[in-house]
Coordinates of C-alpha atoms in Angstrom, one line a residue:
M9 CA -37.9 -11.8 -10.8
A10 CA -34.3 -10.6 -11.0
T11 CA -33.5 -7.7 -8.6
K12 CA -33.7 -4.3 -10.3
V13 CA -31.6 -1.4 -9.4
D14 CA -32.7 2.1 -10.4
P15 CA -30.1 4.6 -11.8
I16 CA -30.0 6.7 -8.6
T17 CA -29.3 3.7 -6.4
L18 CA -26.7 2.5 -8.8
D19 CA -25.0 5.9 -8.8
I20 CA -25.0 6.0 -5.0
I21 CA -23.4 2.5 -4.7
E22 CA -20.8 3.3 -7.4
N23 CA -19.7 6.5 -5.6
A24 CA -19.8 4.8 -2.2
L25 CA -17.4 2.1 -3.5
K26 CA -15.1 4.8 -4.9
N27 CA -15.1 6.6 -1.6
A28 CA -14.4 3.3 0.2
R29 CA -11.5 2.7 -2.1
F30 CA -10.0 6.1 -1.3
E31 CA -10.7 5.5 2.4
M32 CA -8.5 2.4 2.1
D33 CA -5.7 4.7 0.9
G34 CA -6.2 7.0 3.9
V35 CA -6.1 4.2 6.4
V36 CA -3.0 2.7 5.0
V37 CA -0.9 5.9 4.9
R38 CA -1.9 6.7 8.5
I39 CA -0.7 3.4 9.9
S40 CA 2.3 2.6 7.7
L41 CA 5.9 3.6 8.7
S42 CA 8.0 3.4 5.6
P43 CA 8.5 6.5 3.5
V44 CA 7.6 4.6 0.4
I45 CA 4.0 3.9 1.5
R46 CA 3.5 6.5 4.2
E47 CA 4.8 9.5 2.2
Q48 CA 4.9 8.3 -1.5
H49 CA 1.7 6.1 -1.4
D50 CA 3.2 3.1 -3.2
E51 CA 0.1 0.9 -2.4
F52 CA -2.8 -0.1 -4.6
P53 CA -6.2 -1.0 -3.2
M54 CA -9.2 -2.5 -4.9
I55 CA -12.7 -3.8 -4.0
C56 CA -14.0 -6.9 -5.9
D57 CA -17.3 -8.8 -6.3
A58 CA -17.8 -12.3 -5.1
R59 CA -16.2 -13.7 -8.3
G60 CA -13.1 -11.7 -7.7
R61 CA -13.7 -9.1 -10.4
M62 CA -12.5 -5.6 -9.6
I63 CA -15.4 -3.1 -9.2
V64 CA -13.2 -0.1 -8.2
G65 CA -9.4 0.2 -7.8
Q66 CA -6.2 0.5 -9.7
F67 CA -5.1 -3.1 -10.2
G68 CA -7.3 -6.2 -10.6
S69 CA -7.5 -9.7 -12.0
Y70 CA -5.6 -11.7 -9.5
I71 CA -8.3 -12.7 -6.9
P72 CA -9.7 -15.8 -8.8
A73 CA -6.2 -17.3 -9.1
I74 CA -5.6 -17.0 -5.4
V75 CA -9.1 -18.3 -4.4
E76 CA -8.6 -21.3 -6.7
Q77 CA -5.5 -22.4 -4.7
F78 CA -7.6 -22.8 -1.6
E79 CA -10.4 -24.8 -3.3
G80 CA -13.2 -22.9 -1.7
D81 CA -11.8 -23.0 1.8
I82 CA -12.4 -19.2 2.3
N83 CA -13.8 -18.1 5.7
E84 CA -14.9 -15.0 7.4
G85 CA -11.9 -13.5 9.3
D86 CA -9.4 -15.0 6.9
V87 CA -6.6 -12.7 5.6
F88 CA -4.3 -14.0 2.9
V89 CA -0.8 -12.6 2.1
W90 CA 1.8 -13.4 -0.6
N91 CA 4.6 -11.8 -2.5
D92 CA 6.0 -14.5 -4.9
P93 CA 5.1 -13.5 -8.6
Y94 CA 5.6 -17.0 -9.8
A95 CA 3.3 -18.5 -7.2
C96 CA 0.4 -16.2 -8.0
K97 CA 0.5 -16.1 -11.8
G98 CA 2.1 -12.7 -11.9
S99 CA -0.6 -10.9 -9.8
I100 CA 2.2 -8.9 -8.3
S101 CA 5.4 -8.6 -10.2
H102 CA 8.4 -8.5 -7.8
N103 CA 9.1 -9.7 -4.2
N104 CA 9.0 -6.3 -2.7
D105 CA 5.2 -6.1 -3.3
W106 CA 3.4 -7.7 -0.4
C107 CA -0.2 -8.4 -1.3
V108 CA -3.1 -8.8 1.1
M109 CA -6.5 -10.2 0.4
M110 CA -9.6 -10.7 2.5
P111 CA -13.0 -12.1 1.7
I112 CA -16.0 -9.9 2.6
F113 CA -19.1 -11.7 4.1
H114 CA -22.5 -10.3 4.8
E115 CA -24.6 -12.5 7.1
N116 CA -22.4 -15.5 6.3
V117 CA -22.7 -15.0 2.5
L118 CA -19.6 -14.1 0.5
V119 CA -20.3 -10.8 -1.3
G120 CA -16.8 -9.8 -2.4
F121 CA -13.1 -9.3 -1.7
S122 CA -10.9 -6.4 -0.7
S123 CA -7.2 -6.4 -1.5
I124 CA -4.2 -4.1 -1.4
F125 CA -0.5 -4.6 -2.3
G126 CA 2.2 -2.3 -1.2
H127 CA 6.0 -2.0 -1.7
M128 CA 8.1 -3.1 1.3
V129 CA 11.4 -1.3 1.6
D130 CA 13.3 -4.5 2.2
V131 CA 12.4 -8.2 1.9
G132 CA 15.9 -9.7 2.2
G133 CA 18.1 -10.7 -0.7
K134 CA 21.6 -9.8 -1.6
V135 CA 21.4 -6.0 -1.3
P136 CA 19.5 -3.6 0.9
G137 CA 16.2 -2.7 -0.7
S138 CA 16.0 -6.2 -2.3
M139 CA 16.2 -5.0 -5.9
P140 CA 19.7 -6.0 -7.0
A141 CA 20.7 -4.4 -10.3
D142 CA 22.8 -7.5 -11.2
A143 CA 20.5 -10.4 -10.1
H144 CA 20.5 -13.4 -12.4
T145 CA 17.6 -15.2 -10.7
I146 CA 14.7 -14.5 -8.3
W147 CA 16.5 -16.4 -5.6
E148 CA 18.8 -13.3 -5.1
E149 CA 15.9 -10.9 -4.7
G150 CA 14.6 -11.8 -1.2
L151 CA 12.1 -13.9 0.6
R152 CA 9.3 -15.5 -1.6
V153 CA 6.0 -16.1 0.2
P154 CA 3.3 -18.1 -1.6
P155 CA -0.3 -17.4 -0.9
V156 CA -0.9 -18.2 2.8
R157 CA -3.2 -17.2 5.6
I158 CA -1.8 -14.5 7.8
Y159 CA -5.1 -14.5 9.7
D160 CA -7.1 -17.8 10.0
K161 CA -10.7 -17.0 10.9
G162 CA -9.6 -13.9 12.7
V163 CA -6.5 -15.5 14.5
L164 CA -3.1 -14.2 13.6
N165 CA -0.7 -16.8 12.2
K166 CA 2.3 -15.6 14.2
G167 CA 4.6 -18.2 12.6
V168 CA 4.0 -16.8 9.1
L169 CA 4.5 -13.2 10.3
D170 CA 7.7 -14.1 12.2
I171 CA 9.2 -15.7 9.1
M172 CA 8.4 -12.7 6.9
L173 CA 9.8 -10.2 9.3
N174 CA 12.9 -12.3 10.1
N175 CA 13.9 -12.1 6.5
S176 CA 13.9 -8.3 6.3
R177 CA 16.5 -5.7 7.2
T178 CA 13.6 -3.4 8.2
P179 CA 11.2 -5.6 10.2
D180 CA 9.6 -2.8 12.2
M181 CA 8.6 -0.9 9.0
N182 CA 7.5 -4.1 7.3
R183 CA 5.3 -5.1 10.2
A184 CA 3.6 -1.6 10.4
D185 CA 3.1 -1.5 6.6
L186 CA 1.7 -5.0 6.5
M187 CA -0.8 -4.3 9.3
A188 CA -1.7 -1.0 7.5
L189 CA -2.6 -3.0 4.3
I190 CA -4.7 -5.4 6.4
A191 CA -6.4 -2.5 8.1
G192 CA -7.2 -1.0 4.7
C193 CA -8.8 -4.2 3.6
R194 CA -10.9 -4.4 6.8
T195 CA -12.1 -0.8 6.2
A196 CA -13.4 -1.8 2.8
S197 CA -15.1 -4.8 4.3
V198 CA -17.0 -2.6 6.7
R199 CA -18.1 -0.2 4.0
V200 CA -19.4 -3.1 1.7
R201 CA -21.4 -4.6 4.6
E202 CA -22.9 -1.2 5.3
L203 CA -24.0 -1.0 1.7
C204 CA -25.6 -4.5 1.9
D205 CA -27.4 -3.4 5.1
R206 CA -28.6 -0.2 3.6
F207 CA -29.8 -1.4 0.2
G208 CA -30.0 -5.2 0.6
R209 CA -27.5 -7.8 -0.4
D210 CA -29.2 -8.6 -3.7
T211 CA -29.3 -5.0 -4.7
Y212 CA -25.7 -4.6 -3.9
T213 CA -24.5 -7.6 -5.9
T214 CA -26.8 -6.7 -8.8
A215 CA -25.4 -3.2 -8.8
C216 CA -21.9 -4.6 -9.1
D217 CA -22.9 -6.7 -12.1
M218 CA -24.5 -3.6 -13.7
L219 CA -21.3 -1.5 -13.2
L220 CA -19.2 -4.2 -14.8
D221 CA -21.8 -4.5 -17.7
R222 CA -21.8 -0.8 -18.2
T223 CA -18.0 -0.6 -18.5
R224 CA -18.1 -3.5 -21.0
E225 CA -20.6 -1.8 -23.3
A226 CA -18.6 1.5 -23.2
M227 CA -15.4 -0.4 -24.0
K228 CA -17.1 -2.0 -27.1
V229 CA -17.7 1.5 -28.4
L230 CA -14.0 2.5 -27.8
I231 CA -12.7 -0.7 -29.5
D232 CA -14.9 -0.2 -32.6
K233 CA -14.0 3.5 -32.8
Y234 CA -10.2 3.4 -32.1
I235 CA -8.9 0.0 -33.0
S236 CA -8.8 -1.0 -36.6
E237 CA -8.9 -4.5 -38.2
E238 CA -5.6 -3.7 -39.8
P239 CA -2.8 -4.3 -37.3
V240 CA -0.7 -1.3 -36.1
T241 CA 2.7 -2.1 -34.7
F242 CA 5.0 -0.1 -32.4
T243 CA 8.5 -0.8 -31.0
D244 CA 10.3 0.8 -28.1
Y245 CA 13.4 -0.2 -26.0
V246 CA 14.6 -0.7 -22.5
D247 CA 18.1 0.5 -22.1
D248 CA 19.7 -2.5 -20.4
D249 CA 19.2 -5.2 -17.7
G250 CA 21.9 -4.1 -15.2
L251 CA 24.3 -6.8 -16.5
G252 CA 25.5 -5.0 -19.6
N253 CA 23.0 -6.5 -22.0
G254 CA 20.7 -4.4 -24.1
P255 CA 18.9 -2.4 -25.3
F256 CA 15.9 -4.8 -25.2
K257 CA 13.2 -4.5 -27.8
M258 CA 9.5 -4.4 -26.9
T259 CA 7.1 -4.8 -29.9
L260 CA 3.3 -4.4 -29.7
S261 CA 0.8 -5.1 -32.5
I262 CA -2.9 -4.1 -31.9
Y263 CA -5.9 -5.0 -34.1
R264 CA -9.5 -5.8 -33.9
R265 CA -11.2 -9.1 -34.7
G266 CA -15.0 -8.5 -34.6
D267 CA -15.7 -7.0 -31.1
I268 CA -12.4 -8.4 -29.7
A269 CA -9.3 -6.2 -29.4
V270 CA -6.1 -8.2 -29.8
F271 CA -2.9 -7.1 -28.2
D272 CA 0.0 -9.1 -29.5
W273 CA 3.6 -8.8 -28.0
T274 CA 5.1 -11.1 -30.6
G275 CA 8.5 -9.7 -31.6
T276 CA 9.4 -8.7 -28.1
D277 CA 12.9 -9.8 -27.1
P278 CA 13.5 -13.0 -25.1
Q279 CA 13.7 -12.7 -21.4
A280 CA 16.7 -10.8 -20.0
P281 CA 19.6 -12.3 -18.0
G282 CA 19.2 -9.5 -15.5
P283 CA 16.2 -8.4 -13.4
I284 CA 14.1 -6.3 -15.8
N285 CA 11.8 -9.1 -16.7
F286 CA 8.1 -8.4 -16.2
H287 CA 6.1 -11.6 -15.3
I288 CA 2.7 -10.1 -16.1
H289 CA -0.6 -11.9 -15.4
E290 CA -2.8 -12.0 -18.6
G291 CA -5.6 -10.3 -16.7
L292 CA -3.3 -7.5 -15.5
C293 CA -2.1 -7.1 -19.1
K294 CA -5.8 -6.6 -20.2
L295 CA -6.3 -4.2 -17.3
F296 CA -3.3 -2.0 -18.4
F297 CA -4.7 -1.7 -21.9
G298 CA -8.2 -1.0 -20.6
V299 CA -7.1 1.8 -18.3
Y300 CA -5.1 3.5 -21.0
M301 CA -8.0 3.4 -23.4
I302 CA -10.4 4.7 -20.8
M303 CA -8.1 7.5 -19.7
A304 CA -7.1 8.5 -23.3
F305 CA -10.4 8.1 -25.1
D306 CA -13.2 8.4 -22.5
P307 CA -12.3 9.2 -18.9
S308 CA -16.0 9.2 -17.9
V309 CA -16.0 5.3 -18.0
L310 CA -15.7 3.6 -14.7
F311 CA -12.5 1.6 -14.6
N312 CA -13.3 -2.0 -13.7
E313 CA -12.9 -5.5 -15.1
G314 CA -16.1 -5.6 -17.1
F315 CA -14.3 -5.5 -20.4
Y316 CA -11.9 -8.4 -19.9
D317 CA -13.7 -10.8 -22.3
L318 CA -13.4 -8.1 -25.1
F319 CA -9.6 -8.3 -25.0
E320 CA -7.2 -11.0 -26.2
V321 CA -3.6 -10.9 -25.2
V322 CA -0.6 -12.7 -26.7
L323 CA 2.4 -13.0 -24.4
P324 CA 5.1 -15.2 -26.0
E325 CA 6.6 -17.6 -23.5
G326 CA 10.1 -16.9 -22.5
S327 CA 9.9 -13.3 -23.5
L328 CA 10.6 -10.1 -21.5
L329 CA 6.9 -10.1 -20.7
N330 CA 6.4 -13.8 -19.9
P331 CA 9.8 -15.0 -18.5
K332 CA 10.4 -18.6 -17.4
F333 CA 11.1 -19.3 -13.7
P334 CA 13.5 -18.5 -12.0
A335 CA 14.1 -15.3 -14.1
A336 CA 15.0 -12.2 -12.0
L337 CA 12.2 -9.7 -11.7
S338 CA 13.1 -7.1 -9.1
N339 CA 13.6 -4.2 -11.5
R340 CA 10.8 -4.9 -13.9
L341 CA 9.4 -1.4 -13.8
N342 CA 11.6 -0.4 -16.7
T343 CA 9.7 -2.9 -18.8
H344 CA 6.4 -2.1 -17.1
T345 CA 6.5 1.5 -18.0
R346 CA 7.8 0.9 -21.5
F347 CA 4.7 -1.2 -21.8
F348 CA 2.7 2.0 -21.5
D349 CA 4.9 3.8 -24.0
C350 CA 4.3 1.0 -26.5
Q351 CA 0.5 1.3 -25.9
A352 CA 0.6 5.0 -26.6
G353 CA 2.7 4.6 -29.7
A354 CA 0.4 1.9 -31.2
L355 CA -2.9 3.4 -30.3
G356 CA -1.6 6.8 -31.3
Q357 CA -1.3 5.7 -34.9
R358 CA -5.1 5.4 -35.2
A359 CA -6.0 8.3 -32.9
P360 CA -3.0 10.6 -32.7
H361 CA -5.1 13.5 -31.6
L362 CA -5.9 11.6 -28.4
S363 CA -2.6 9.9 -27.7
M364 CA 0.4 11.1 -25.8
A365 CA 4.2 10.9 -26.1
A366 CA 6.6 8.8 -24.1
G367 CA 7.6 9.5 -20.5
Y368 CA 10.6 9.1 -18.2
G369 CA 10.0 5.4 -18.5
T370 CA 10.7 3.7 -15.2
S371 CA 10.5 4.1 -11.4
P372 CA 13.8 5.5 -10.4
H373 CA 15.0 4.7 -6.9
F374 CA 17.7 5.9 -4.6
I375 CA 18.7 3.8 -1.6
F376 CA 21.2 4.9 1.1
T377 CA 22.1 2.5 3.9
G378 CA 24.6 2.4 6.8
H379 CA 24.9 2.9 10.5
D380 CA 24.6 6.3 12.3
K381 CA 26.8 7.6 15.1
D382 CA 24.9 5.5 17.6
G383 CA 25.4 2.3 15.6
K384 CA 21.8 2.2 14.5
Y385 CA 21.1 0.8 11.1
F386 CA 19.3 3.1 8.6
Q387 CA 17.8 2.5 5.2
L388 CA 16.4 5.3 3.1
M389 CA 14.5 4.4 0.0
E390 CA 13.0 7.0 -2.2
L391 CA 11.2 6.8 -5.5
L392 CA 12.0 9.6 -7.8
F393 CA 9.9 11.0 -10.7
G394 CA 10.6 12.5 -14.1
G395 CA 8.8 14.0 -17.1
V396 CA 5.2 13.0 -17.8
P397 CA 4.5 13.2 -21.5
G398 CA 3.1 16.0 -23.6
R399 CA -0.6 15.2 -24.2
P400 CA -3.6 16.4 -26.2
R401 CA -4.9 18.6 -23.3
G402 CA -1.6 20.4 -22.6
D403 CA 2.0 20.2 -21.5
G404 CA 3.3 17.2 -19.7
L405 CA 3.9 17.5 -15.9
D406 CA 7.4 18.3 -14.6
G407 CA 8.9 15.9 -12.1
H408 CA 5.7 13.9 -11.6
A409 CA 5.0 10.2 -11.0
W410 CA 3.5 7.8 -13.6
W411 CA 1.1 6.7 -10.9
P412 CA -1.5 9.4 -10.3
L413 CA -1.7 9.2 -6.5
F414 CA 2.1 9.0 -5.8
S415 CA 3.8 12.0 -4.2
A416 CA 7.4 13.0 -3.6
T417 CA 8.9 12.3 -0.2
P418 CA 9.0 15.7 1.7
I419 CA 12.5 16.9 2.0
E420 CA 11.8 17.7 5.7
Y421 CA 10.9 14.0 6.3
I422 CA 14.2 12.8 4.7
E423 CA 16.4 15.2 6.6
N424 CA 14.6 14.6 9.9
Y425 CA 14.9 10.8 9.8
Y426 CA 18.0 10.1 7.8
P427 CA 21.6 11.4 7.7
V428 CA 21.0 13.2 4.4
L429 CA 20.8 16.8 3.2
V430 CA 18.9 17.5 0.0
E431 CA 20.8 20.4 -1.5
G432 CA 18.9 20.7 -4.7
Y433 CA 15.5 19.7 -6.2
R434 CA 14.6 21.3 -9.5
P435 CA 13.5 20.6 -13.1
I436 CA 16.2 20.0 -15.6
R437 CA 16.4 22.7 -18.3
D438 CA 15.6 21.5 -21.9
S439 CA 14.7 17.9 -20.7
G440 CA 11.1 18.2 -21.8
G441 CA 10.7 17.5 -25.5
A442 CA 9.7 20.5 -27.6
G443 CA 6.2 20.5 -28.9
L444 CA 2.9 22.4 -29.2
H445 CA 2.5 20.9 -25.8
R446 CA 5.9 20.6 -24.2
G447 CA 7.0 17.4 -22.6
G448 CA 7.4 17.4 -18.8
A449 CA 10.9 18.0 -17.5
G450 CA 13.0 15.5 -15.6
I451 CA 14.3 16.5 -12.2
E452 CA 17.7 16.9 -10.6
K453 CA 17.9 15.9 -6.9
I454 CA 21.2 16.5 -5.1
Y455 CA 21.8 14.3 -2.0
R456 CA 24.6 15.1 0.4
V457 CA 25.2 12.1 2.7
L458 CA 26.2 12.8 6.3
E459 CA 27.4 9.3 7.2
T460 CA 29.6 6.7 5.6
G461 CA 27.4 4.1 3.9
K462 CA 26.4 2.6 0.6
V463 CA 24.2 3.8 -2.2
S464 CA 22.1 1.8 -4.7
I465 CA 20.6 3.5 -7.7
H466 CA 18.2 2.2 -10.4
D467 CA 17.0 4.1 -13.4
D468 CA 16.5 3.9 -17.2
R469 CA 16.0 6.1 -20.3
E470 CA 19.8 6.9 -20.2
V471 CA 20.4 5.5 -23.7
V472 CA 17.0 5.5 -25.4
P473 CA 15.2 8.9 -25.0
P474 CA 11.5 9.3 -24.6
W475 CA 10.0 9.8 -28.0
G476 CA 7.8 12.7 -29.2
I477 CA 4.5 12.4 -31.2
N478 CA 2.6 14.4 -33.8
G479 CA 5.7 16.5 -34.6
G480 CA 6.8 16.8 -31.0
H481 CA 10.5 16.2 -30.3
Y482 CA 12.0 13.5 -28.1
G483 CA 12.9 14.4 -24.5
G484 CA 16.1 14.4 -22.4
T485 CA 17.8 11.3 -21.0
S486 CA 18.8 10.5 -17.4
S487 CA 22.2 10.6 -15.8
K488 CA 23.8 10.0 -12.4
W489 CA 26.9 11.7 -10.9
L490 CA 29.0 11.4 -7.8
V491 CA 30.9 14.3 -6.4
R492 CA 33.4 13.3 -3.7
K493 CA 33.9 15.5 -0.7
G494 CA 36.6 18.1 -1.4
E495 CA 36.3 17.7 -5.2
T496 CA 34.4 19.8 -7.7
E497 CA 34.2 17.7 -10.8
P498 CA 31.5 15.0 -10.8
T499 CA 32.1 11.5 -11.9
R500 CA 29.4 9.8 -13.9
I501 CA 28.1 6.5 -12.5
P502 CA 25.8 3.9 -14.1
S503 CA 22.1 4.2 -14.1
K504 CA 21.9 0.8 -12.4
I505 CA 24.4 0.3 -9.5
D506 CA 24.4 -1.4 -6.1
N507 CA 26.5 -0.8 -3.0
L508 CA 28.4 2.3 -4.2
A509 CA 30.6 3.2 -1.2
V510 CA 30.1 6.8 -0.1
N511 CA 31.6 8.9 2.7
A512 CA 30.2 11.7 4.8
G513 CA 30.1 14.8 2.6
D514 CA 29.9 13.1 -0.7
K515 CA 27.1 14.1 -3.1
I516 CA 24.9 12.2 -5.5
L517 CA 23.4 14.1 -8.4
F518 CA 20.3 12.1 -9.5
R519 CA 19.0 13.3 -12.9
T520 CA 15.9 11.7 -14.2
A521 CA 14.7 11.6 -17.8
G522 CA 12.2 14.1 -19.3
S523 CA 9.5 13.2 -21.7
G524 CA 8.5 13.7 -25.3
G525 CA 6.6 16.6 -26.7
W526 CA 3.2 16.6 -28.4
G527 CA 2.5 18.5 -31.6
D528 CA 4.5 20.8 -33.8
P529 CA 6.7 23.1 -31.6
L530 CA 6.5 25.8 -34.3
D531 CA 2.8 26.1 -33.4
R532 CA 3.4 26.6 -29.7
P533 CA 2.4 30.2 -28.6
A534 CA 5.6 32.3 -28.5
E535 CA 4.6 33.7 -25.1
H536 CA 4.4 30.2 -23.6
V537 CA 8.0 29.5 -24.9
A538 CA 9.2 32.8 -23.4
R539 CA 7.5 32.0 -20.1
D540 CA 9.3 28.6 -20.1
V541 CA 12.6 30.4 -20.6
R542 CA 11.9 32.8 -17.7
Y543 CA 11.0 29.8 -15.5
D544 CA 14.3 28.1 -16.6
L545 CA 12.5 25.1 -18.1
V546 CA 13.8 26.0 -21.6
S547 CA 17.0 27.7 -22.6
A548 CA 17.1 30.6 -25.0
G549 CA 19.0 28.5 -27.5
E550 CA 16.4 25.8 -27.4
A551 CA 13.7 28.4 -27.8
A552 CA 15.3 29.6 -31.0
D553 CA 16.4 26.2 -32.4
K554 CA 13.4 24.0 -31.5
Y555 CA 10.5 26.5 -31.3
G556 CA 11.7 29.2 -33.6
V557 CA 11.1 31.8 -31.0
V558 CA 13.4 34.9 -30.9
L559 CA 13.6 36.6 -27.6
T560 CA 14.4 40.1 -26.5
A561 CA 16.9 41.0 -23.9
D562 CA 14.3 40.6 -21.2
N563 CA 13.1 37.3 -22.5
Q564 CA 10.0 38.5 -24.2
P565 CA 9.0 37.2 -27.6
D566 CA 10.1 39.3 -30.6
V567 CA 6.9 38.8 -32.7
A568 CA 8.2 39.9 -36.1
A569 CA 11.5 38.1 -35.8
T570 CA 9.8 34.9 -34.5
E571 CA 7.3 34.9 -37.4
K572 CA 10.1 35.2 -39.9
R573 CA 12.3 32.5 -38.3
R574 CA 9.4 30.1 -38.0
A575 CA 8.4 30.5 -41.7
G576 CA 12.0 29.7 -42.7
M577 CA 12.1 26.7 -40.4
R578 CA 8.8 25.3 -41.8
E579 CA 10.0 25.7 -45.3
E580 CA 13.3 24.0 -44.6
R581 CA 11.8 21.1 -42.5
G582 CA 8.6 20.3 -44.4
A583 CA 5.8 18.4 -42.8
P584 CA 6.7 17.2 -39.2
E585 CA 7.3 13.5 -38.6
P586 CA 4.6 11.5 -36.7
F587 CA 7.2 10.3 -34.2
S588 CA 10.6 11.7 -33.1
F589 CA 12.7 8.9 -31.6
G590 CA 16.2 10.2 -31.2
Y591 CA 17.5 6.6 -31.2
V592 CA 18.5 4.1 -33.9
P593 CA 19.0 0.5 -32.9
Q594 CA 22.4 -0.9 -33.7
A595 CA 21.0 -3.6 -36.0
A596 CA 19.4 -0.9 -38.2
E597 CA 22.4 1.5 -38.4

């Protein structure tokens, strides 16, 4: 008879795996050295079953493609590493992400895999940070490592490690971060073996199957309820590719065929000459759709790979989402996050009450490199955040990451380890789109550099603003400015630039985009608008013009004047639009 698992045992195993996944995070951040992983948590762990299907984690789908390359030659004590997107079918999407995978054995029987990938601050290439804004091919973006054993049956392959570290400007950080990823995988291996010891191996593996099946059945309900047989289509844009080309169109159509949800990217622009292409694995594409549907429509569902056979994905070859080798990929996060915006826009047409607006739309980064007074090389890399969209449950988050577990680098850390002073860090007034639920605000961060060096910047949403939904307004765009020492007037610099020469005392003003609002701003409680004005998130002019709220001298709502103003604005405007874009593509003008 097949092994049976009672509901209580299943619940215990599920939560034990969730805890193990978070323990992986804890181990990694305690061992790593780079600010990107140690402070900002740019690493993504998962635990899979023996077939490589993710049971818990954030990313999945890539294990079977790696295992296939080794034709079953997978042994206890092996640890695999890779970073080349083209050599792993897009399981990771640019060279900076080093991915580690190890098989988990219980009494010589394979019961699963643990895996983590994390962002290395430098992997070689033409510019510090390895994400050149003007790359034409992946050859310019640093060392490419195909899937190889970094540990062979428990023995370190020093040659592989030496090659990887020899091609980085930050070998000490990379070594520590790589070993942190490996330690995280080993932690998961210990916890899975403990579960097999406690409940029995057959019970554990059956429980994994049951967790996958449960998610699949829940996803069938969501597909039937929220995806129609009639296609819905949505289009959004990436500003540019760093080489002066763009904006680039991304078009998504979603429909249902029986129990199968089809996600079709036909109509998306051809691959870019510059490095914004997103070489996405089909399984990862399914995962991104699945996690959005779960988070938007039923967060109680366990996020795993059980629903994959219910999804069909169309990724046109040679497009922005399926580029041909050797297309440049290093700054693909502009396209990656616009992927999420297109999901929200398409799914929101069938269930607008559960969808959200568009967000700041990339992963902005600031890199400062040079040599200090002692001649020692330094390389600061920081990921910045922006406005997270207005949503059904409330306002968007101000200056927050797209990725839930990311956090800002503490200013004390930056100033202690790098020749930089952070002179300002605050939300940008009026950058959150007006709405019943206001869009999250972008942030302004002011860096004053204390040594001569070079700055690289990468951002988006400077041209195409984040759209609003259900009557909400679009949010504010990004901008970057340089103030030379001794000058007062800032000079605008591009949103994508490498090796900008700076001198001690110069300032960089880094302003990220906000996000779109959700719902009719004329329905927002006047006291909430007044509070936002007092908090300097909204100006008095915006309160009157976008929200129809009239304020007293001490920034309290004038109830009678507000009601009168809003009535007039409603009559003049009519019914609010379902989307507020703030951008008209050139071809349509």
